[in-house]
Short mmCIF file of C-alpha atoms in Angstrom, two decimals:
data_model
loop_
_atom_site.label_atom_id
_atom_site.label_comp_id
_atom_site.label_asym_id
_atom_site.label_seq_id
_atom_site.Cartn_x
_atom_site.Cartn_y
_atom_site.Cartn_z
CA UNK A 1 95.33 125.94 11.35
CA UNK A 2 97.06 125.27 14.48
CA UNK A 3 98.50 128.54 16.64
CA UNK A 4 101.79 128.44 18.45
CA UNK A 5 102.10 129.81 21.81
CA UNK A 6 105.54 130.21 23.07
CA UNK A 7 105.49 130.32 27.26
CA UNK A 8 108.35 132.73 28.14
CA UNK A 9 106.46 134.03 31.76
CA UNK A 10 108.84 132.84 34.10
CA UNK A 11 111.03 134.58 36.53
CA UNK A 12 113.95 132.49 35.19
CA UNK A 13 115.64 132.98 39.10
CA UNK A 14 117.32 129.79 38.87
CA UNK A 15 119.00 130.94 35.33
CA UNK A 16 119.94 134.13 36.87
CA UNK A 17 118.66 135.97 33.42
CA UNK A 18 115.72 135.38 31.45
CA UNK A 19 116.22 131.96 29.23
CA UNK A 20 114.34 133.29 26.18
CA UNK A 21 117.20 135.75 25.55
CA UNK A 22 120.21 132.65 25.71
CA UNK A 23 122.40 132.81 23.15
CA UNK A 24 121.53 129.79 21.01
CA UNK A 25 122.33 129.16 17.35
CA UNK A 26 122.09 132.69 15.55
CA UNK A 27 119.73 133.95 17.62
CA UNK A 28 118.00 132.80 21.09
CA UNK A 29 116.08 130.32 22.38
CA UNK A 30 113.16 132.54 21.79
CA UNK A 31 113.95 133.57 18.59
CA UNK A 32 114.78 128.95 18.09
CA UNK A 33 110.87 128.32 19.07
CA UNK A 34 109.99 130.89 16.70
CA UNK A 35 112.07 130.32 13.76
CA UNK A 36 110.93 126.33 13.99
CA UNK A 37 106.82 127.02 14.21
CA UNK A 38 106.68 128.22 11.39
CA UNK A 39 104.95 125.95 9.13
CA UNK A 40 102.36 126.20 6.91
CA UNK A 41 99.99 124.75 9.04
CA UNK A 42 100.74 126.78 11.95
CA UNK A 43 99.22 130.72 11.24
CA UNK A 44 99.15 131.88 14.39
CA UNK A 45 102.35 132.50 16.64
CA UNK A 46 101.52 134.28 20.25
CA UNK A 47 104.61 134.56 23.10
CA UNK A 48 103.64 135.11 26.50
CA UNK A 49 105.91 137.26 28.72
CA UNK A 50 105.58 138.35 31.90
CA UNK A 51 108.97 138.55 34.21
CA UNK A 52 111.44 140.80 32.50
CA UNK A 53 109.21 141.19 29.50
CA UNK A 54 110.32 145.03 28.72
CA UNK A 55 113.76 143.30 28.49
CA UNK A 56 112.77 140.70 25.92
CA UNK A 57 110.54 142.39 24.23
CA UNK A 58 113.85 144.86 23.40
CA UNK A 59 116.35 142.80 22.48
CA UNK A 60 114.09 140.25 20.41
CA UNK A 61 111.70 143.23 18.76
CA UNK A 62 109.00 141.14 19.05
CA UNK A 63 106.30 142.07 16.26
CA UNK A 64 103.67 143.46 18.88
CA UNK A 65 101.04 141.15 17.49
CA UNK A 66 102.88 138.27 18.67
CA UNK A 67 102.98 139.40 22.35
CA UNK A 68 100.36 138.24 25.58
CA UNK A 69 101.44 139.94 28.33
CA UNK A 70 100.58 137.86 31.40
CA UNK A 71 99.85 139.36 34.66
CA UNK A 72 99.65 136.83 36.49
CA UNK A 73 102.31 134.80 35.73
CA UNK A 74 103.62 133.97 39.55
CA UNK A 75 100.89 131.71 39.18
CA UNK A 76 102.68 129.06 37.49
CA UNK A 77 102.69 127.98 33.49
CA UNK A 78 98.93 127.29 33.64
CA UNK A 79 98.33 131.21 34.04
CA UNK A 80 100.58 131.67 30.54
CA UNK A 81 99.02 128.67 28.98
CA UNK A 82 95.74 130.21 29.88
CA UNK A 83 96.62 133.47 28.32
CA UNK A 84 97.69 132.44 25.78
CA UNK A 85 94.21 130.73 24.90
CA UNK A 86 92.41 133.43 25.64
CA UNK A 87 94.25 136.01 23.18
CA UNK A 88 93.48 133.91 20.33
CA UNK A 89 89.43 134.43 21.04
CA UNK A 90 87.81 135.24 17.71
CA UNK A 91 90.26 133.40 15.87
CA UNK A 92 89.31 129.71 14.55
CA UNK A 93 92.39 127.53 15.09
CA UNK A 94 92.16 123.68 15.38
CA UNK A 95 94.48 123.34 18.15
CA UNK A 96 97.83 125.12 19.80
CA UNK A 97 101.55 124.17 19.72
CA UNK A 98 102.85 124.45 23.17
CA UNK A 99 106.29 125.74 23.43
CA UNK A 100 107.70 126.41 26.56
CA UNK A 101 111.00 128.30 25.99
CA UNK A 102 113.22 125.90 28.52
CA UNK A 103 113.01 123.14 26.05
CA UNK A 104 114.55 125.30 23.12
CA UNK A 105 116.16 122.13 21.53
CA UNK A 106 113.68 121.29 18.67
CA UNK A 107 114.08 121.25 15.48
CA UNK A 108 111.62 122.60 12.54
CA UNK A 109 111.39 119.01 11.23
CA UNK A 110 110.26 117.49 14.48
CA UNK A 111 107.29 120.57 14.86
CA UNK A 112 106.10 119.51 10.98
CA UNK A 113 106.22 116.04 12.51
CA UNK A 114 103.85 116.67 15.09
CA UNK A 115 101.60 118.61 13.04
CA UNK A 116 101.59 116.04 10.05
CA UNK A 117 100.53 113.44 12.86
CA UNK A 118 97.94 115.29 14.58
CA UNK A 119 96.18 116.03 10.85
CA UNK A 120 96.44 112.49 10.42
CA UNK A 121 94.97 110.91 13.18
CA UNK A 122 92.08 111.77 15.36
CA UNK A 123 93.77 112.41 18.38
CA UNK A 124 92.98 115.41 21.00
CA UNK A 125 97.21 115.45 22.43
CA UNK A 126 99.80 114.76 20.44
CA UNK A 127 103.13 114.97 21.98
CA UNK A 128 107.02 113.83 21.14
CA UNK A 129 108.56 110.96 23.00
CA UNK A 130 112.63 110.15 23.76
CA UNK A 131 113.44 106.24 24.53
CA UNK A 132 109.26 106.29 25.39
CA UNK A 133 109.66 109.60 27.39
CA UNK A 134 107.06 112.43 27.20
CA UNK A 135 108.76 116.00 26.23
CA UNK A 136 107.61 119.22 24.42
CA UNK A 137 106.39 120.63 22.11
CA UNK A 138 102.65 118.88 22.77
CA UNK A 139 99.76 119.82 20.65
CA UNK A 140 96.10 120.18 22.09
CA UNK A 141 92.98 119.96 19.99
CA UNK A 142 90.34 122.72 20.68
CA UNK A 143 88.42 120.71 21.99
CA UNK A 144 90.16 120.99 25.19
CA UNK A 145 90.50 124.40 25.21
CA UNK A 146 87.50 124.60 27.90
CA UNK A 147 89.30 122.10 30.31
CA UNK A 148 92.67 123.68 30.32
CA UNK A 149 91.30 127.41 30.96
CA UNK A 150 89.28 125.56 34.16
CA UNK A 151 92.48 122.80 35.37
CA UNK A 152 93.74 123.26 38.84
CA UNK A 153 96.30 125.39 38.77
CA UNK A 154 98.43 123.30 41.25
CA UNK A 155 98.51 120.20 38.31
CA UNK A 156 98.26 122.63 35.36
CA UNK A 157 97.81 121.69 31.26
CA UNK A 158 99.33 117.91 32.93
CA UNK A 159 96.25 117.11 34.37
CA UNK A 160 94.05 117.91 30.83
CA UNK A 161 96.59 115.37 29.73
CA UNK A 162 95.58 113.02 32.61
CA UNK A 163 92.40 113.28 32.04
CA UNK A 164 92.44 112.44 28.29
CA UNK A 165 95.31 108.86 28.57
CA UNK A 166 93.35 107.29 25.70
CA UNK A 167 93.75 110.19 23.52
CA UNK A 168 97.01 110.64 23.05
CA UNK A 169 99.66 110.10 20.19
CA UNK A 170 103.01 109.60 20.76
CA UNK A 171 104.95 110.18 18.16
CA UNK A 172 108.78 109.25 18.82
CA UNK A 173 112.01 110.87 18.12
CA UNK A 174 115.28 110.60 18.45
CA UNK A 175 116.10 114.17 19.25
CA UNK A 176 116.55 114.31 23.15
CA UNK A 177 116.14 118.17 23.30
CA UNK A 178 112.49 117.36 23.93
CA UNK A 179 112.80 116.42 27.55
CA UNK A 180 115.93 118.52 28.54
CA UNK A 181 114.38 121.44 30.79
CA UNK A 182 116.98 123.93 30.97
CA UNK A 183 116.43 125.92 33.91
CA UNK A 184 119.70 126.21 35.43
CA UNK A 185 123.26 127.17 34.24
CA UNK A 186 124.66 123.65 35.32
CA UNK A 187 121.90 121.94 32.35
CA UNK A 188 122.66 124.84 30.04
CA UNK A 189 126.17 123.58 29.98
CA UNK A 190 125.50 120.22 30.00
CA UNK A 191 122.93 120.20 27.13
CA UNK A 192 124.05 123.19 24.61
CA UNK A 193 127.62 121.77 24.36
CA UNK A 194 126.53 118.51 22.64
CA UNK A 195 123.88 120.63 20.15
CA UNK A 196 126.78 123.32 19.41
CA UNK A 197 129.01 120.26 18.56
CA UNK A 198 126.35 118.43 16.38
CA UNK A 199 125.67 121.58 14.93
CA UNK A 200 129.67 122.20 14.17
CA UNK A 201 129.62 119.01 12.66
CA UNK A 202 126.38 119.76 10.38
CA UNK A 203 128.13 122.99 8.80
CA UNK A 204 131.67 120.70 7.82
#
């Protein structure tokens, strides 16, 4: 089984309030990432907080279980990612989900897409691409556990990624949400007004 870890650390200072508590859909963007892991090949769902995580951890009533608190998350995404590995010790997975909660627009089918093709090929990353650009959610194999918990923190999980060109999929969709990094209220705007509309459209 694969685990999902959900990166929701940040200080969110550009936002001006924490992004995993945006209003999106019927719930928030943190309640999106979880809602859409859940598969049946995903078992494991962790959400690392750090910045305002009293806050979240209130309004979303995050099952306890589900929470890393990270320390030491001024240190970047790499700290979160890194905690987030190390809570699942003891438990066999075959890889993690990475979800970092400013790139909220996925869907459900384009996680069971990812995990489909990283079951079906032998392939250490797997990660979405829009018009041939890289986005999120990415999937690493266990194997590479090890080199993410020692990457430099300056490059972070990208330099794992680097390292390991050859043995990647890409695995291409249309749904642009996987490259829009919403970490301002200026992007909010400019990418939840299309999704509402789409969405609008979808219940008609």
């Amino acid at each position: 089984m694969l685990a999902a870890v959900i990166l929701s650390a940040g200080a969110s200072s550009r936002m001006g309030r924490p992004k995993a508590l945006i209003p999106y859909r019927e719930g928030t963007f943190l309640e999106h990432l979880i809602q859409v892991t859940r598969h049946p090949r995903i078992g494991v769902t962790r959400v690392v907080l750090g910045a305002g995580a009293d806050e979240i951890r209130k309004i979303t009533k995050l099952n306890e279980p589900l929470v890393v608190l990270n320390p030491d998350w001024q240190q970047g995404q790499l700290s979160s990612i890194c905690a987030g590995i190390r809570s699942l010790d003891g438990i066999e997975t075959d890889g993690i989900i990475l979800c970092p909660v400013d790139h909220p627009l996925v869907s459900a089918r384009l996680v069971g897409d990812l995990v489909t093709q990283f079951y079906l090929n032998n392939k250490s990353i797997v990660l979405p691409t829009f018009n041939t650009r890289r986005g999120h959610p990415v999937i690493f194999s266990k194997t590479l556990y090890a080199e993410i918990l020692d990457a430099p923190a300056d490059k972070g999980a990208r330099a794992v990624v680097w390292a390991h060109s050859s043995d990647i999929l890409a695995v291409p969709t249309s749904e642009e949400g996987i490259i829009l990094n919403i970490n301002d209220p200026d992007m909010l705007r400019h990418a939840i007004e299309p999704h509402m509309k789409y969405r609008e459209r979808e219940d008609h």
